[in-house]
XYZ file of C-alpha atoms in Angstrom:
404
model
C 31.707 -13.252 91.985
C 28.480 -10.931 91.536
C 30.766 -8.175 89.947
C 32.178 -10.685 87.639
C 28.621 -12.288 86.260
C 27.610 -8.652 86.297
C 30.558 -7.696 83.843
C 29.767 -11.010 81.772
C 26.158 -10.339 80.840
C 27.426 -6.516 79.788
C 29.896 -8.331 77.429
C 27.171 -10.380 75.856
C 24.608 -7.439 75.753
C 27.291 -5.401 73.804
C 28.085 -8.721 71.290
C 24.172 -8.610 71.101
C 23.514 -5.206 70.255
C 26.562 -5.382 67.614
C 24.737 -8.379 65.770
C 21.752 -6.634 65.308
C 23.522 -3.548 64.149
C 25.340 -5.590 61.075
C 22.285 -6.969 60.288
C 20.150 -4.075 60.078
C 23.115 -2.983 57.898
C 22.870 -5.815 55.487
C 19.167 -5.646 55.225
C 19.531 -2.081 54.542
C 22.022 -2.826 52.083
C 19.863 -5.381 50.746
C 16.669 -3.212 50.443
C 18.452 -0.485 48.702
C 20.108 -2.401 46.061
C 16.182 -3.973 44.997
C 14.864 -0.414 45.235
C 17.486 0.724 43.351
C 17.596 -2.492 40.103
C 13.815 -1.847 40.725
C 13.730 1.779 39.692
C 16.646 1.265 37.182
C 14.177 -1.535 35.392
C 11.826 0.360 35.011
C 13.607 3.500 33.922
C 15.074 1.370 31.122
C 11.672 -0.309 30.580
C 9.913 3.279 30.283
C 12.998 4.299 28.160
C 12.368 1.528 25.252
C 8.639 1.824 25.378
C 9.099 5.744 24.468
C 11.801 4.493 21.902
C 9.485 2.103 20.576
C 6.626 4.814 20.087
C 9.786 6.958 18.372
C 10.542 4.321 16.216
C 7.151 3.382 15.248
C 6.384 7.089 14.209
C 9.446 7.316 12.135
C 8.717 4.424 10.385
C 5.521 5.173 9.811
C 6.477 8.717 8.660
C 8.977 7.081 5.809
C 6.447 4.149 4.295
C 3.545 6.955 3.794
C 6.804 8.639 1.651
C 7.760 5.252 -0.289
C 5.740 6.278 -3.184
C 6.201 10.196 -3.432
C 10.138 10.843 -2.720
C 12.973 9.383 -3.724
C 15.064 7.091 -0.599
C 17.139 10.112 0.419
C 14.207 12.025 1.151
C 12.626 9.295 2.837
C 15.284 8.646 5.207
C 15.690 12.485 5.722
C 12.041 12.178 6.934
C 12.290 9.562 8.891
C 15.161 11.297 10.714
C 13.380 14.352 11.186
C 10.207 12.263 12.826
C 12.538 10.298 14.999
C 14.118 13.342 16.548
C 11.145 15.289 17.004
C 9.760 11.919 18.984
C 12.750 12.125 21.293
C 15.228 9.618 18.984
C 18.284 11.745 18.909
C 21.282 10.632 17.032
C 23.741 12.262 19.989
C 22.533 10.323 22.854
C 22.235 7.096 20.454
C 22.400 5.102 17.018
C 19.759 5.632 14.413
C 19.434 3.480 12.210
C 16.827 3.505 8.523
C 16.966 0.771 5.992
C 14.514 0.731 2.826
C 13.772 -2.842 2.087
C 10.579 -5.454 1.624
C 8.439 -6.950 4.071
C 6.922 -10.009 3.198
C 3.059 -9.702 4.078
C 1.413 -12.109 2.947
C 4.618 -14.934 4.153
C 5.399 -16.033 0.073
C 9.134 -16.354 1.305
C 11.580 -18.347 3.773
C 12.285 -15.929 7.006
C 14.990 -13.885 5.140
C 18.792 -14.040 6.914
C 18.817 -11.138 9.074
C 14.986 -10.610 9.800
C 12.131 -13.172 9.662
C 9.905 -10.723 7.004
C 11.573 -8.142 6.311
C 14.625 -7.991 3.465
C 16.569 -4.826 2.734
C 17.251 -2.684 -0.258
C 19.965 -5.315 -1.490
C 18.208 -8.957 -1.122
C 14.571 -7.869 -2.458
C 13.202 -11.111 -4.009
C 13.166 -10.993 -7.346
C 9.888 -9.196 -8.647
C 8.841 -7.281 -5.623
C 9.455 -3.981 -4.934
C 10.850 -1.485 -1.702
C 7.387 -0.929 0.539
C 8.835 -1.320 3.955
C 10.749 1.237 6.084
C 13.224 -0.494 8.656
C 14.217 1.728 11.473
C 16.684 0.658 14.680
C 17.252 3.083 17.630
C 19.953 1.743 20.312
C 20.709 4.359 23.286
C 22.985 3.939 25.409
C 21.061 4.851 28.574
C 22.965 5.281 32.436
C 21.323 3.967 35.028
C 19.077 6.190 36.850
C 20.157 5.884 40.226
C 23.756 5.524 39.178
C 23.953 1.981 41.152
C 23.851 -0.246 38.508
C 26.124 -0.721 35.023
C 25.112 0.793 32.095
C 22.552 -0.785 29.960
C 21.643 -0.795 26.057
C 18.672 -0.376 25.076
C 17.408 -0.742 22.115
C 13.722 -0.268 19.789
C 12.884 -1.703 16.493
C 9.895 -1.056 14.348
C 8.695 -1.698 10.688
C 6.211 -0.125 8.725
C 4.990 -0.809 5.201
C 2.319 -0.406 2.480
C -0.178 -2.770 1.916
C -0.140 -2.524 -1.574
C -3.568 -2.609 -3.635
C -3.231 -2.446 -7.270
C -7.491 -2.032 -7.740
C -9.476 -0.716 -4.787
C -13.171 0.371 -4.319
C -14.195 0.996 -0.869
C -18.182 1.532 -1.832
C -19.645 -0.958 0.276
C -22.573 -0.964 -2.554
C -20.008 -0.809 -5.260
C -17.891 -4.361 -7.019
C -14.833 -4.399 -8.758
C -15.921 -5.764 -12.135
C -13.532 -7.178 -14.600
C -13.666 -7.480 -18.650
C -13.517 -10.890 -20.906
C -9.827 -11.945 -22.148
C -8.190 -9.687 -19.131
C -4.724 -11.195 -17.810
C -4.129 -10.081 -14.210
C -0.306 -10.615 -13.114
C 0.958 -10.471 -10.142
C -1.799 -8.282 -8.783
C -3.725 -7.255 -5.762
C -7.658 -6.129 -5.830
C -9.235 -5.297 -2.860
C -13.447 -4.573 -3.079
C -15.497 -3.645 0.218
C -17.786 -5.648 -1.619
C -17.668 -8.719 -4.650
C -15.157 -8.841 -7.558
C -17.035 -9.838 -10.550
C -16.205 -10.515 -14.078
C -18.625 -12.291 -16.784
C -18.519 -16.119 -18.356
C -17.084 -17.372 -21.335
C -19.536 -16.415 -24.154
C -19.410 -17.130 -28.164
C -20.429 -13.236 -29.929
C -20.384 -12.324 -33.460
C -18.068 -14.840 -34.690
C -15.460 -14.696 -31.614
C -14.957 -16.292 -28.473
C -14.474 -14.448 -25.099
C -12.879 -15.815 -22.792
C -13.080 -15.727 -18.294
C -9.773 -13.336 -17.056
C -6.671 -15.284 -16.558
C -4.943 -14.582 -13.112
C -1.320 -15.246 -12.531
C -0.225 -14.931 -8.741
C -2.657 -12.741 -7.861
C -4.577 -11.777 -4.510
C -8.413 -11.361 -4.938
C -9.192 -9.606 -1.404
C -12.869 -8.700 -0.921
C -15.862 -8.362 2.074
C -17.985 -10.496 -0.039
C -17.438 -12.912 -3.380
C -15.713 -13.567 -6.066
C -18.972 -14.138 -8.336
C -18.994 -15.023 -12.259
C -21.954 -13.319 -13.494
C -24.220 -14.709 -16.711
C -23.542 -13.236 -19.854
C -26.706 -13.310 -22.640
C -25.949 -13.129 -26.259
C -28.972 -11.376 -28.614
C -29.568 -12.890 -31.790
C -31.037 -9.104 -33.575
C -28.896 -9.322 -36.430
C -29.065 -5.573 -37.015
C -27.177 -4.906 -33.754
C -25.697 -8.102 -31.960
C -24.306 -7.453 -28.761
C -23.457 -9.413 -25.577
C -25.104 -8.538 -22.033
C -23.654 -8.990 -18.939
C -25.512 -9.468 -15.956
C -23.643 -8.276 -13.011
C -26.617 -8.890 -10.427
C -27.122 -12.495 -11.196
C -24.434 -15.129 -10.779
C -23.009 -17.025 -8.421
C -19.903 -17.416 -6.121
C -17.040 -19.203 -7.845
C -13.079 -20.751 -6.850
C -9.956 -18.398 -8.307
C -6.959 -18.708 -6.334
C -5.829 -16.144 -4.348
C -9.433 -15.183 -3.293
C -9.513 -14.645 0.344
C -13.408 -13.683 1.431
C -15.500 -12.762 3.603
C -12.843 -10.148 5.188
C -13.485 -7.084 7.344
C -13.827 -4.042 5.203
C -11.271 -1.152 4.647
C -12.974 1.991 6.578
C -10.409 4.501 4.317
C -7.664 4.875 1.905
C -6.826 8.507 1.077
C -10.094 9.676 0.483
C -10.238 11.368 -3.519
C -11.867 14.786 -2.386
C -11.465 18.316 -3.674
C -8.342 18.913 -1.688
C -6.497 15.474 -2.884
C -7.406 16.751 -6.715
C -6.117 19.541 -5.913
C -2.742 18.602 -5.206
C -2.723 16.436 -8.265
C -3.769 18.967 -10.570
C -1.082 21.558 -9.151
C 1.414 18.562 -9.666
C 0.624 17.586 -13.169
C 2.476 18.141 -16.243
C -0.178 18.707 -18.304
C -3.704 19.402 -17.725
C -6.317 18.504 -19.954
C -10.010 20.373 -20.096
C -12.485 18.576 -22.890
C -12.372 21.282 -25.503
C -8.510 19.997 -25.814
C -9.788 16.991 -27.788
C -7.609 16.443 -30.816
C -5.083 18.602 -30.097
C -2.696 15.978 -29.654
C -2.308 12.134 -29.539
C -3.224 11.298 -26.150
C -6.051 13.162 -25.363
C -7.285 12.453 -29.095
C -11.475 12.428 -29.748
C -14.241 13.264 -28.442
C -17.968 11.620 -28.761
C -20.593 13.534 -27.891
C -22.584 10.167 -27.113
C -24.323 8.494 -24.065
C -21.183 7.303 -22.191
C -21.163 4.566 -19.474
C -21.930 7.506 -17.005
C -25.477 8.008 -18.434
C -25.421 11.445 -19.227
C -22.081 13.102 -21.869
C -19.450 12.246 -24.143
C -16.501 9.863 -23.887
C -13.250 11.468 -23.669
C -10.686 9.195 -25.702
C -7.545 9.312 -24.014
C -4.602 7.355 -24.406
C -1.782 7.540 -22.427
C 1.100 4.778 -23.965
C 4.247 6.475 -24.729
C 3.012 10.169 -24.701
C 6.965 11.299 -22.803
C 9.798 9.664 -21.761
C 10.374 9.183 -17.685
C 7.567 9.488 -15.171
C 4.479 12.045 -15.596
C 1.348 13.134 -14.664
C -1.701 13.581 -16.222
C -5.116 15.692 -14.492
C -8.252 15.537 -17.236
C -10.682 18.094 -15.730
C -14.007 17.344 -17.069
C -16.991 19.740 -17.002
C -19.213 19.160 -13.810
C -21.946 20.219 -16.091
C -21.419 17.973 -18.896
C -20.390 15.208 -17.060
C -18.618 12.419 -19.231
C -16.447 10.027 -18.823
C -12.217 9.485 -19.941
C -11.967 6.393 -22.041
C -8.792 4.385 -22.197
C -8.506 1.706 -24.451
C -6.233 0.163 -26.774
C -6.426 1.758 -30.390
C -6.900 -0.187 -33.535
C -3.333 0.004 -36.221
C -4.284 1.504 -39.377
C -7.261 3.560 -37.853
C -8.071 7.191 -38.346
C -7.838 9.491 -35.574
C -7.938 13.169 -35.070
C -4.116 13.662 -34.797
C -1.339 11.396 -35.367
C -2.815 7.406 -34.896
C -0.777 4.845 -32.574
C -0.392 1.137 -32.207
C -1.731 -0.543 -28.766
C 0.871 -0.241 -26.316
C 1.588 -0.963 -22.715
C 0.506 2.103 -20.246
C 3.934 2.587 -17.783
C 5.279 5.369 -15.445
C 1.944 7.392 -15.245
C -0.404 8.879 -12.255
C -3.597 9.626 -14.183
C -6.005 11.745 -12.388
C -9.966 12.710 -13.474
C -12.409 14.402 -11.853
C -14.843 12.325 -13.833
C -15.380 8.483 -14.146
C -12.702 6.953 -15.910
C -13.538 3.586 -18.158
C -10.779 1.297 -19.059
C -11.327 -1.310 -21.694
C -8.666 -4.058 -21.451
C -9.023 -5.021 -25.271
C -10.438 -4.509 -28.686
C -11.548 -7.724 -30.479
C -11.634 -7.013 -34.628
C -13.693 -9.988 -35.732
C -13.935 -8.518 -39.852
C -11.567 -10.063 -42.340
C -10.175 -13.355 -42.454
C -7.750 -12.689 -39.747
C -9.580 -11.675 -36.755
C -7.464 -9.480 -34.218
C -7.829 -8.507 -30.210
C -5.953 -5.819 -29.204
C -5.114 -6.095 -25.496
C -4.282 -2.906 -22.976
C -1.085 -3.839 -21.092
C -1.216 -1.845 -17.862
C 2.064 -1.217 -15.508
C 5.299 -2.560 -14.837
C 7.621 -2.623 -11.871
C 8.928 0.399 -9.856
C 9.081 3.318 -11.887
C 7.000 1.776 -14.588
C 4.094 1.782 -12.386
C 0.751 3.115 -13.581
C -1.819 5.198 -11.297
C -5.696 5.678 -11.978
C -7.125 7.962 -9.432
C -11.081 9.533 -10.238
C -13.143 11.510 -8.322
C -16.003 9.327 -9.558
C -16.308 5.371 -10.271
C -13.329 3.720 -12.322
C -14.557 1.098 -14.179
């Protein structure tokens, strides 16, 4: 009987030990199947964060391109940036699509993305300023334990388009009587101004007109006093841009944080203009032809030299540049205006016309009057400047000095 309890209690020892044997095995089994989803989550998760970067640099890469190359080239770039940020078209799909984003929300969430519309369902009116790109790799698991997984990075960049900027945080945008603004964005690290109706010299000016617009600015949008003087030798209307008072446009948005930089206009940046213009204009050119057409040798608005009349309506066909370099010494400043029918000039004369398709670069101030009001004879005239258009058609004002 001894022998056979003896033989017993080895039986259950051995059914003992092999319990503990398939559970260490399943625990094991357990423990290695966490460490190994753990370290394939966060291969994958390490994976689409460098993607994202990737795809955030590409992007980035094509929108600064949007308004120097044509789409080709910008989607040649924005290849080239994803693959040197690891993005490469073997071990995945790239995909780069030129479209809209909708900023400021004006639209529904479009079909495929909430803001973001490509090349072929741009709203009417707007324009491409948004690079689209898509990178899905198709990435094994690291420790081989787990299925493949996809994984995938999407990232949009896109211009925040400013139609009239002035980053002086001393300095205003200030805008002229009778001006219509369409469809335009201003932005001012300080106030826009512009002046208040006012009766002169037989004619009535009127506050600017603004049709969806955006009036962006650190400060206010302030209507400023105007006083008309009564000397009948030399009437003339005075504005008072440091007087005034805050007033309601819509579209104003105030009070926002200032822009610290665009691309700042320095020697270098004119540079690159001037070596990319078509034609270059120096100020003892005046006359020579109908765009760059007088010359006054009078105080201009910069205190100190002449006024350089310019005009730049209809000078070529297709898209062009134009770089007026102006004398340091002299100083000056380019004048563009609308020109009177019927009146004299230097060269050839021209009827007011809309300004389309141009960069215009100056290493002076440039002044631009929006109109010319002819109050003599019985039918009294104004002359307005049309400025820009869509795409293409798109006009450019870039100075070294204050643009007014």
């Amino acid at each position: 009987m001894k022998n056979k309890r003896l033989r017993l209690n080895s039986i259950r020892s051995l059914d003992q030990r092999g319990s503990i044997a398939v559970t260490t095995v399943l625990v094991l089994a357990i423990l290695v199947s966490v460490m190994a989803f753990t370290l394939d989550t966060g291969h994958l998760v390490n994976q689409q964060r460098r993607h994202h970067h990737g795809a955030e640099a590409a992007a980035l890469a094509g929108a600064a391109q949007l308004c120097e190359s044509d789409w080709d080239q910008v989607k040649a770039m924005v290849r080239d940036t994803a693959r040197a940020n690891g993005l490469s078209d073997q071990n995945g799909t790239l995909d780069v699509e030129i479209g809209f984003y909708d900023e400021q929300d004006v639209y529904p969430d479009f079909e495929r993305f909430k803001a973001f519309a490509g090349a072929n369902h741009i709203p009417e009116g707007e324009y491409a300023n948004a690079v689209l790109v898509t990178y899905v790799e198709n990435d094994v698991a690291l420790t081989g334990l787990n299925p493949p997984a996809d994984v995938g990075s999407r990232a949009v960049a896109y211009l925040r388009r400013l139609d009239l900027a002035s980053l002086d945080p001393m300095g205003d945008i200030r805008l002229g009587h009778d001006s219509e603004w369409h469809n335009t964005v201003m932005w001012s690290n300080n106030d826009i101004k512009y002046p208040e109706a006012a009766a002169h010299n037989g004619g009535y000016f009127s506050t600017p007109e603004f049709e969806d617009c955006l009036l962006l600015c650190t400060g206010q949008v302030v209507e400023c006093p105007v006083d008309d003087t009564k000397s009948v030798a030399y009437p003339k209307m005075i504005i008072d841009w440091h007087a005034g008072g805050p007033t309601t446009v819509s579209g104003a948005v105030t009070g926002l944080d200032p822009i610290k930089a665009i691309q700042p206009v320095d020697e270098d940046y004119l540079d690159y203009w001037r070596n990319r213009a078509d034609v270059v204009y120096t100020p003892d050119m005046a006359g020579k032809d109908n765009v760059y057409y007088d010359q006054k040798d009078t105080v201009s608005i910069a205190k100190g030299g002449p006024f350089y009349y310019v005009n730049p309506a209809g000078a070529w066909g297709g898209r062009r540049v134009i770089f007026f370099d102006a004398d340091a010494d002299a100083g000056g400043t380019v004048m563009i205006s609308p020109v009177v029918e019927n009146t004299p000039l230097p060269s050839t004369g021209h009827a007011p016309g809309a300004i389309t398709g141009l960069t215009f670069v100056a290493t002076c101030p440039i002044h631009i009057a929006n109109f010319i009001h002819v109050s003599s004879g019985k039918n009294p005239k104004q002359y307005l400047l049309h400025v820009g258009g869509e795409y293409e058609d798109q006009a450019l004002f870039i100075s070294g000095k204050d643009i007014t």
